[in-house]
JSON list of C-alpha atoms in Angstrom, two decimals:
[
{"chain": "A", "resi": 1, "resn": "MET", "atom": "CA", "xyz": [42.52, -50.65, -30.12]},
{"chain": "A", "resi": 2, "resn": "SER", "atom": "CA", "xyz": [39.19, -50.24, -28.46]},
{"chain": "A", "resi": 3, "resn": "HIS", "atom": "CA", "xyz": [38.31, -52.12, -25.33]},
{"chain": "A", "resi": 4, "resn": "ALA", "atom": "CA", "xyz": [35.27, -53.34, -27.24]},
{"chain": "A", "resi": 5, "resn": "ILE", "atom": "CA", "xyz": [37.48, -55.77, -29.20]},
{"chain": "A", "resi": 6, "resn": "LYS", "atom": "CA", "xyz": [37.14, -59.29, -27.92]},
{"chain": "A", "resi": 7, "resn": "HIS", "atom": "CA", "xyz": [39.25, -62.34, -28.68]},
{"chain": "A", "resi": 8, "resn": "LEU", "atom": "CA", "xyz": [37.65, -65.70, -29.17]},
{"chain": "A", "resi": 9, "resn": "LEU", "atom": "CA", "xyz": [39.63, -68.91, -29.26]},
{"chain": "A", "resi": 10, "resn": "ILE", "atom": "CA", "xyz": [37.87, -71.43, -31.48]},
{"chain": "A", "resi": 11, "resn": "GLY", "atom": "CA", "xyz": [39.65, -74.63, -32.57]},
{"chain": "A", "resi": 12, "resn": "GLY", "atom": "CA", "xyz": [43.07, -73.03, -32.28]},
{"chain": "A", "resi": 13, "resn": "LEU", "atom": "CA", "xyz": [42.05, -69.90, -34.26]},
{"chain": "A", "resi": 14, "resn": "ILE", "atom": "CA", "xyz": [41.93, -66.54, -32.63]},
{"chain": "A", "resi": 15, "resn": "ILE", "atom": "CA", "xyz": [38.96, -64.58, -33.91]},
{"chain": "A", "resi": 16, "resn": "MET", "atom": "CA", "xyz": [38.77, -60.91, -33.11]},
{"chain": "A", "resi": 17, "resn": "THR", "atom": "CA", "xyz": [35.36, -59.34, -32.92]},
{"chain": "A", "resi": 18, "resn": "MET", "atom": "CA", "xyz": [34.54, -55.73, -32.46]},
{"chain": "A", "resi": 19, "resn": "GLY", "atom": "CA", "xyz": [31.70, -54.76, -30.25]},
{"chain": "A", "resi": 20, "resn": "VAL", "atom": "CA", "xyz": [28.98, -53.22, -32.37]},
{"chain": "A", "resi": 21, "resn": "PRO", "atom": "CA", "xyz": [26.51, -50.99, -30.64]},
{"chain": "A", "resi": 22, "resn": "THR", "atom": "CA", "xyz": [23.16, -52.67, -30.45]},
{"chain": "A", "resi": 23, "resn": "THR", "atom": "CA", "xyz": [20.21, -51.00, -32.09]},
{"chain": "A", "resi": 24, "resn": "THR", "atom": "CA", "xyz": [18.09, -49.22, -29.56]},
{"chain": "A", "resi": 25, "resn": "THR", "atom": "CA", "xyz": [14.47, -48.37, -29.97]},
{"chain": "A", "resi": 26, "resn": "ALA", "atom": "CA", "xyz": [13.96, -44.64, -30.15]},
{"chain": "A", "resi": 27, "resn": "ASN", "atom": "CA", "xyz": [11.62, -43.27, -27.57]},
{"chain": "A", "resi": 28, "resn": "GLU", "atom": "CA", "xyz": [8.76, -40.97, -28.47]},
{"chain": "A", "resi": 29, "resn": "ASN", "atom": "CA", "xyz": [10.78, -37.80, -27.76]},
{"chain": "A", "resi": 30, "resn": "ASP", "atom": "CA", "xyz": [13.49, -38.94, -30.20]},
{"chain": "A", "resi": 31, "resn": "LEU", "atom": "CA", "xyz": [10.85, -39.09, -32.94]},
{"chain": "A", "resi": 32, "resn": "LYS", "atom": "CA", "xyz": [9.25, -35.72, -32.30]},
{"chain": "A", "resi": 33, "resn": "LEU", "atom": "CA", "xyz": [8.88, -33.41, -35.29]},
{"chain": "A", "resi": 34, "resn": "THR", "atom": "CA", "xyz": [10.78, -30.13, -35.20]},
{"chain": "A", "resi": 35, "resn": "ILE", "atom": "CA", "xyz": [8.75, -27.21, -36.51]},
{"chain": "A", "resi": 36, "resn": "VAL", "atom": "CA", "xyz": [10.75, -24.38, -38.09]},
{"chain": "A", "resi": 37, "resn": "ASN", "atom": "CA", "xyz": [9.31, -20.92, -38.72]},
{"chain": "A", "resi": 38, "resn": "PRO", "atom": "CA", "xyz": [12.28, -18.58, -39.38]},
{"chain": "A", "resi": 39, "resn": "LYS", "atom": "CA", "xyz": [11.89, -15.12, -37.85]},
{"chain": "A", "resi": 40, "resn": "ASN", "atom": "CA", "xyz": [12.95, -13.42, -41.10]},
{"chain": "A", "resi": 41, "resn": "LEU", "atom": "CA", "xyz": [10.08, -15.06, -43.06]},
{"chain": "A", "resi": 42, "resn": "TYR", "atom": "CA", "xyz": [6.36, -14.38, -42.96]},
{"chain": "A", "resi": 43, "resn": "ASP", "atom": "CA", "xyz": [4.77, -16.18, -39.97]},
{"chain": "A", "resi": 44, "resn": "PRO", "atom": "CA", "xyz": [2.44, -18.79, -41.52]},
{"chain": "A", "resi": 45, "resn": "THR", "atom": "CA", "xyz": [0.92, -20.07, -38.25]},
{"chain": "A", "resi": 46, "resn": "PRO", "atom": "CA", "xyz": [-2.14, -17.75, -38.36]},
{"chain": "A", "resi": 47, "resn": "ASN", "atom": "CA", "xyz": [-2.94, -19.42, -41.68]},
{"chain": "A", "resi": 48, "resn": "GLY", "atom": "CA", "xyz": [-2.70, -22.94, -40.27]},
{"chain": "A", "resi": 49, "resn": "TYR", "atom": "CA", "xyz": [0.69, -24.22, -41.39]},
{"chain": "A", "resi": 50, "resn": "SER", "atom": "CA", "xyz": [4.43, -24.14, -40.66]},
{"chain": "A", "resi": 51, "resn": "THR", "atom": "CA", "xyz": [7.26, -23.13, -42.99]},
{"chain": "A", "resi": 52, "resn": "ALA", "atom": "CA", "xyz": [9.18, -26.39, -42.51]},
{"chain": "A", "resi": 53, "resn": "VAL", "atom": "CA", "xyz": [9.11, -29.55, -40.44]},
{"chain": "A", "resi": 54, "resn": "ILE", "atom": "CA", "xyz": [12.16, -31.68, -39.72]},
{"chain": "A", "resi": 55, "resn": "VAL", "atom": "CA", "xyz": [11.56, -35.42, -39.54]},
{"chain": "A", "resi": 56, "resn": "PRO", "atom": "CA", "xyz": [13.91, -37.33, -37.22]},
{"chain": "A", "resi": 57, "resn": "ARG", "atom": "CA", "xyz": [16.45, -39.64, -38.84]},
{"chain": "A", "resi": 58, "resn": "GLU", "atom": "CA", "xyz": [15.13, -42.70, -36.96]},
{"chain": "A", "resi": 59, "resn": "ALA", "atom": "CA", "xyz": [11.56, -42.22, -38.16]},
{"chain": "A", "resi": 60, "resn": "ARG", "atom": "CA", "xyz": [9.51, -44.33, -40.52]},
{"chain": "A", "resi": 61, "resn": "LEU", "atom": "CA", "xyz": [7.20, -42.44, -42.86]},
{"chain": "A", "resi": 62, "resn": "ALA", "atom": "CA", "xyz": [3.71, -43.26, -44.02]},
{"chain": "A", "resi": 63, "resn": "TYR", "atom": "CA", "xyz": [1.99, -41.55, -46.93]},
{"chain": "A", "resi": 64, "resn": "ILE", "atom": "CA", "xyz": [-1.78, -41.15, -46.69]},
{"chain": "A", "resi": 65, "resn": "SER", "atom": "CA", "xyz": [-3.52, -40.87, -50.03]},
{"chain": "A", "resi": 66, "resn": "GLY", "atom": "CA", "xyz": [-5.81, -37.95, -50.73]},
{"chain": "A", "resi": 67, "resn": "GLN", "atom": "CA", "xyz": [-8.86, -37.98, -48.51]},
{"chain": "A", "resi": 68, "resn": "GLY", "atom": "CA", "xyz": [-11.93, -36.31, -49.93]},
{"chain": "A", "resi": 69, "resn": "GLY", "atom": "CA", "xyz": [-15.16, -35.28, -48.31]},
{"chain": "A", "resi": 70, "resn": "GLN", "atom": "CA", "xyz": [-17.02, -38.55, -48.92]},
{"chain": "A", "resi": 71, "resn": "ASP", "atom": "CA", "xyz": [-18.77, -40.09, -45.95]},
{"chain": "A", "resi": 72, "resn": "SER", "atom": "CA", "xyz": [-18.63, -43.85, -45.31]},
{"chain": "A", "resi": 73, "resn": "THR", "atom": "CA", "xyz": [-21.33, -44.44, -47.95]},
{"chain": "A", "resi": 74, "resn": "GLY", "atom": "CA", "xyz": [-19.43, -42.43, -50.57]},
{"chain": "A", "resi": 75, "resn": "ALA", "atom": "CA", "xyz": [-21.88, -39.52, -50.46]},
{"chain": "A", "resi": 76, "resn": "LEU", "atom": "CA", "xyz": [-20.56, -35.97, -50.96]},
{"chain": "A", "resi": 77, "resn": "SER", "atom": "CA", "xyz": [-22.21, -32.83, -49.66]},
{"chain": "A", "resi": 78, "resn": "PRO", "atom": "CA", "xyz": [-22.37, -29.99, -52.21]},
{"chain": "A", "resi": 79, "resn": "ASP", "atom": "CA", "xyz": [-21.14, -27.66, -49.41]},
{"chain": "A", "resi": 80, "resn": "PHE", "atom": "CA", "xyz": [-17.39, -26.95, -49.41]},
{"chain": "A", "resi": 81, "resn": "ALA", "atom": "CA", "xyz": [-17.13, -26.56, -45.60]},
{"chain": "A", "resi": 82, "resn": "VAL", "atom": "CA", "xyz": [-18.92, -29.88, -45.03]},
{"chain": "A", "resi": 83, "resn": "GLN", "atom": "CA", "xyz": [-16.56, -31.63, -47.46]},
{"chain": "A", "resi": 84, "resn": "VAL", "atom": "CA", "xyz": [-13.52, -30.16, -45.71]},
{"chain": "A", "resi": 85, "resn": "GLU", "atom": "CA", "xyz": [-14.80, -31.23, -42.30]},
{"chain": "A", "resi": 86, "resn": "GLN", "atom": "CA", "xyz": [-15.47, -34.75, -43.58]},
{"chain": "A", "resi": 87, "resn": "ALA", "atom": "CA", "xyz": [-12.10, -34.97, -45.35]},
{"chain": "A", "resi": 88, "resn": "TYR", "atom": "CA", "xyz": [-10.28, -34.12, -42.11]},
{"chain": "A", "resi": 89, "resn": "ALA", "atom": "CA", "xyz": [-12.43, -36.67, -40.26]},
{"chain": "A", "resi": 90, "resn": "ASN", "atom": "CA", "xyz": [-11.40, -39.22, -42.92]},
{"chain": "A", "resi": 91, "resn": "LEU", "atom": "CA", "xyz": [-7.75, -38.21, -42.47]},
{"chain": "A", "resi": 92, "resn": "ARG", "atom": "CA", "xyz": [-8.13, -38.73, -38.71]},
{"chain": "A", "resi": 93, "resn": "THR", "atom": "CA", "xyz": [-9.57, -42.20, -39.36]},
{"chain": "A", "resi": 94, "resn": "ALA", "atom": "CA", "xyz": [-6.56, -43.03, -41.56]},
{"chain": "A", "resi": 95, "resn": "LEU", "atom": "CA", "xyz": [-4.19, -41.76, -38.84]},
{"chain": "A", "resi": 96, "resn": "ASP", "atom": "CA", "xyz": [-5.99, -43.89, -36.25]},
{"chain": "A", "resi": 97, "resn": "ALA", "atom": "CA", "xyz": [-5.59, -46.94, -38.51]},
{"chain": "A", "resi": 98, "resn": "LEU", "atom": "CA", "xyz": [-1.82, -46.29, -38.53]},
{"chain": "A", "resi": 99, "resn": "GLY", "atom": "CA", "xyz": [-1.71, -45.78, -34.77]},
{"chain": "A", "resi": 100, "resn": "ALA", "atom": "CA", "xyz": [-0.70, -42.15, -35.35]},
{"chain": "A", "resi": 101, "resn": "ARG", "atom": "CA", "xyz": [-1.82, -38.80, -33.96]},
{"chain": "A", "resi": 102, "resn": "PRO", "atom": "CA", "xyz": [-2.20, -35.44, -35.73]},
{"chain": "A", "resi": 103, "resn": "ASP", "atom": "CA", "xyz": [1.05, -34.18, -34.17]},
{"chain": "A", "resi": 104, "resn": "GLN", "atom": "CA", "xyz": [2.88, -36.86, -36.17]},
{"chain": "A", "resi": 105, "resn": "VAL", "atom": "CA", "xyz": [1.83, -35.33, -39.51]},
{"chain": "A", "resi": 106, "resn": "ALA", "atom": "CA", "xyz": [4.85, -33.63, -41.08]},
{"chain": "A", "resi": 107, "resn": "LYS", "atom": "CA", "xyz": [3.32, -32.45, -44.37]},
{"chain": "A", "resi": 108, "resn": "LEU", "atom": "CA", "xyz": [-0.11, -31.87, -45.86]},
{"chain": "A", "resi": 109, "resn": "THR", "atom": "CA", "xyz": [-0.97, -31.19, -49.46]},
{"chain": "A", "resi": 110, "resn": "VAL", "atom": "CA", "xyz": [-4.48, -29.88, -50.05]},
{"chain": "A", "resi": 111, "resn": "PHE", "atom": "CA", "xyz": [-6.27, -29.55, -53.37]},
{"chain": "A", "resi": 112, "resn": "VAL", "atom": "CA", "xyz": [-9.11, -27.04, -53.68]},
{"chain": "A", "resi": 113, "resn": "VAL", "atom": "CA", "xyz": [-11.48, -26.74, -56.63]},
{"chain": "A", "resi": 114, "resn": "ASP", "atom": "CA", "xyz": [-12.04, -23.11, -57.65]},
{"chain": "A", "resi": 115, "resn": "HIS", "atom": "CA", "xyz": [-10.07, -21.73, -54.71]},
{"chain": "A", "resi": 116, "resn": "ASP", "atom": "CA", "xyz": [-10.89, -18.28, -53.31]},
{"chain": "A", "resi": 117, "resn": "MET", "atom": "CA", "xyz": [-10.30, -16.45, -50.04]},
{"chain": "A", "resi": 118, "resn": "SER", "atom": "CA", "xyz": [-13.59, -17.60, -48.47]},
{"chain": "A", "resi": 119, "resn": "LYS", "atom": "CA", "xyz": [-12.38, -21.19, -48.85]},
{"chain": "A", "resi": 120, "resn": "LEU", "atom": "CA", "xyz": [-9.03, -20.31, -47.28]},
{"chain": "A", "resi": 121, "resn": "GLU", "atom": "CA", "xyz": [-10.84, -19.23, -44.11]},
{"chain": "A", "resi": 122, "resn": "VAL", "atom": "CA", "xyz": [-12.62, -22.61, -43.91]},
{"chain": "A", "resi": 123, "resn": "LEU", "atom": "CA", "xyz": [-9.34, -24.47, -44.48]},
{"chain": "A", "resi": 124, "resn": "THR", "atom": "CA", "xyz": [-7.43, -22.49, -41.87]},
{"chain": "A", "resi": 125, "resn": "ARG", "atom": "CA", "xyz": [-10.10, -23.08, -39.24]},
{"chain": "A", "resi": 126, "resn": "SER", "atom": "CA", "xyz": [-10.25, -26.82, -40.00]},
{"chain": "A", "resi": 127, "resn": "VAL", "atom": "CA", "xyz": [-6.50, -27.40, -39.92]},
{"chain": "A", "resi": 128, "resn": "LYS", "atom": "CA", "xyz": [-6.11, -25.48, -36.66]},
{"chain": "A", "resi": 129, "resn": "GLU", "atom": "CA", "xyz": [-8.91, -27.51, -35.07]},
{"chain": "A", "resi": 130, "resn": "MET", "atom": "CA", "xyz": [-7.22, -30.78, -36.02]},
{"chain": "A", "resi": 131, "resn": "PHE", "atom": "CA", "xyz": [-3.57, -29.89, -35.44]},
{"chain": "A", "resi": 132, "resn": "GLY", "atom": "CA", "xyz": [-3.59, -27.19, -32.74]},
{"chain": "A", "resi": 133, "resn": "GLU", "atom": "CA", "xyz": [-0.06, -25.84, -32.19]},
{"chain": "A", "resi": 134, "resn": "ALA", "atom": "CA", "xyz": [1.62, -28.74, -34.07]},
{"chain": "A", "resi": 135, "resn": "LEU", "atom": "CA", "xyz": [0.94, -27.25, -37.50]},
{"chain": "A", "resi": 136, "resn": "PRO", "atom": "CA", "xyz": [2.47, -29.34, -40.29]},
{"chain": "A", "resi": 137, "resn": "ALA", "atom": "CA", "xyz": [4.14, -27.94, -43.38]},
{"chain": "A", "resi": 138, "resn": "GLN", "atom": "CA", "xyz": [1.41, -27.51, -45.98]},
{"chain": "A", "resi": 139, "resn": "THR", "atom": "CA", "xyz": [0.90, -26.73, -49.64]},
{"chain": "A", "resi": 140, "resn": "LEU", "atom": "CA", "xyz": [-2.44, -25.65, -51.13]},
{"chain": "A", "resi": 141, "resn": "ILE", "atom": "CA", "xyz": [-2.91, -26.37, -54.81]},
{"chain": "A", "resi": 142, "resn": "PRO", "atom": "CA", "xyz": [-5.88, -24.77, -56.58]},
{"chain": "A", "resi": 143, "resn": "VAL", "atom": "CA", "xyz": [-7.30, -27.15, -59.20]},
{"chain": "A", "resi": 144, "resn": "PRO", "atom": "CA", "xyz": [-10.12, -26.95, -61.75]},
{"chain": "A", "resi": 145, "resn": "LYS", "atom": "CA", "xyz": [-11.37, -30.45, -60.95]},
{"chain": "A", "resi": 146, "resn": "LEU", "atom": "CA", "xyz": [-10.68, -33.49, -58.74]},
{"chain": "A", "resi": 147, "resn": "ALA", "atom": "CA", "xyz": [-11.24, -37.23, -59.26]},
{"chain": "A", "resi": 148, "resn": "ILE", "atom": "CA", "xyz": [-15.03, -36.99, -59.39]},
{"chain": "A", "resi": 149, "resn": "ASP", "atom": "CA", "xyz": [-17.13, -33.97, -60.34]},
{"chain": "A", "resi": 150, "resn": "PRO", "atom": "CA", "xyz": [-18.83, -33.18, -57.01]},
{"chain": "A", "resi": 151, "resn": "MET", "atom": "CA", "xyz": [-15.52, -33.34, -55.12]},
{"chain": "A", "resi": 152, "resn": "LEU", "atom": "CA", "xyz": [-14.36, -29.87, -53.98]},
{"chain": "A", "resi": 153, "resn": "PHE", "atom": "CA", "xyz": [-11.51, -30.71, -51.59]},
{"chain": "A", "resi": 154, "resn": "GLU", "atom": "CA", "xyz": [-8.85, -33.35, -50.99]},
{"chain": "A", "resi": 155, "resn": "VAL", "atom": "CA", "xyz": [-6.05, -33.64, -48.40]},
{"chain": "A", "resi": 156, "resn": "GLU", "atom": "CA", "xyz": [-3.04, -35.98, -48.39]},
{"chain": "A", "resi": 157, "resn": "ALA", "atom": "CA", "xyz": [-0.50, -36.39, -45.60]},
{"chain": "A", "resi": 158, "resn": "VAL", "atom": "CA", "xyz": [3.03, -37.53, -44.80]},
{"chain": "A", "resi": 159, "resn": "VAL", "atom": "CA", "xyz": [3.13, -39.04, -41.31]},
{"chain": "A", "resi": 160, "resn": "VAL", "atom": "CA", "xyz": [6.01, -39.96, -39.01]},
{"chain": "A", "resi": 161, "resn": "LEU", "atom": "CA", "xyz": [5.39, -43.32, -37.39]},
{"chain": "A", "resi": 162, "resn": "HIS", "atom": "CA", "xyz": [6.85, -44.17, -33.97]}
]
């Protein structure tokens, strides 16, 4: 038997208890995302994303709903690049509200109305500006329309909370 077993004498009864490891709080390094870009697959980092991201077992996840390009008054620019910039600013505000940083984002899903290669360039630049080297896994979904007609872009995120 383990040395963690203890005997307690209570009212003539012997009660055996096993020492149970106490829960420890994971430090920030224990909750770091692991980015995986296999060498035998196309390198996605020039396009602003990673092939896969491993979330640590001890992590809590938060899901951020789609953030569009509306400013704080609800106004939308007709310009795609302006909407993308504002949507990422809105995502950053949501991260701040959670006490999270961009390097804690494991997965992005972006929705683009009438997607074409010129829009991909704008998206790649924006995601690299926000995430730097810690590029999350990402899926781009071309769509004919979003929630409201003038909306051209939306981004949602899965975030690891420490």
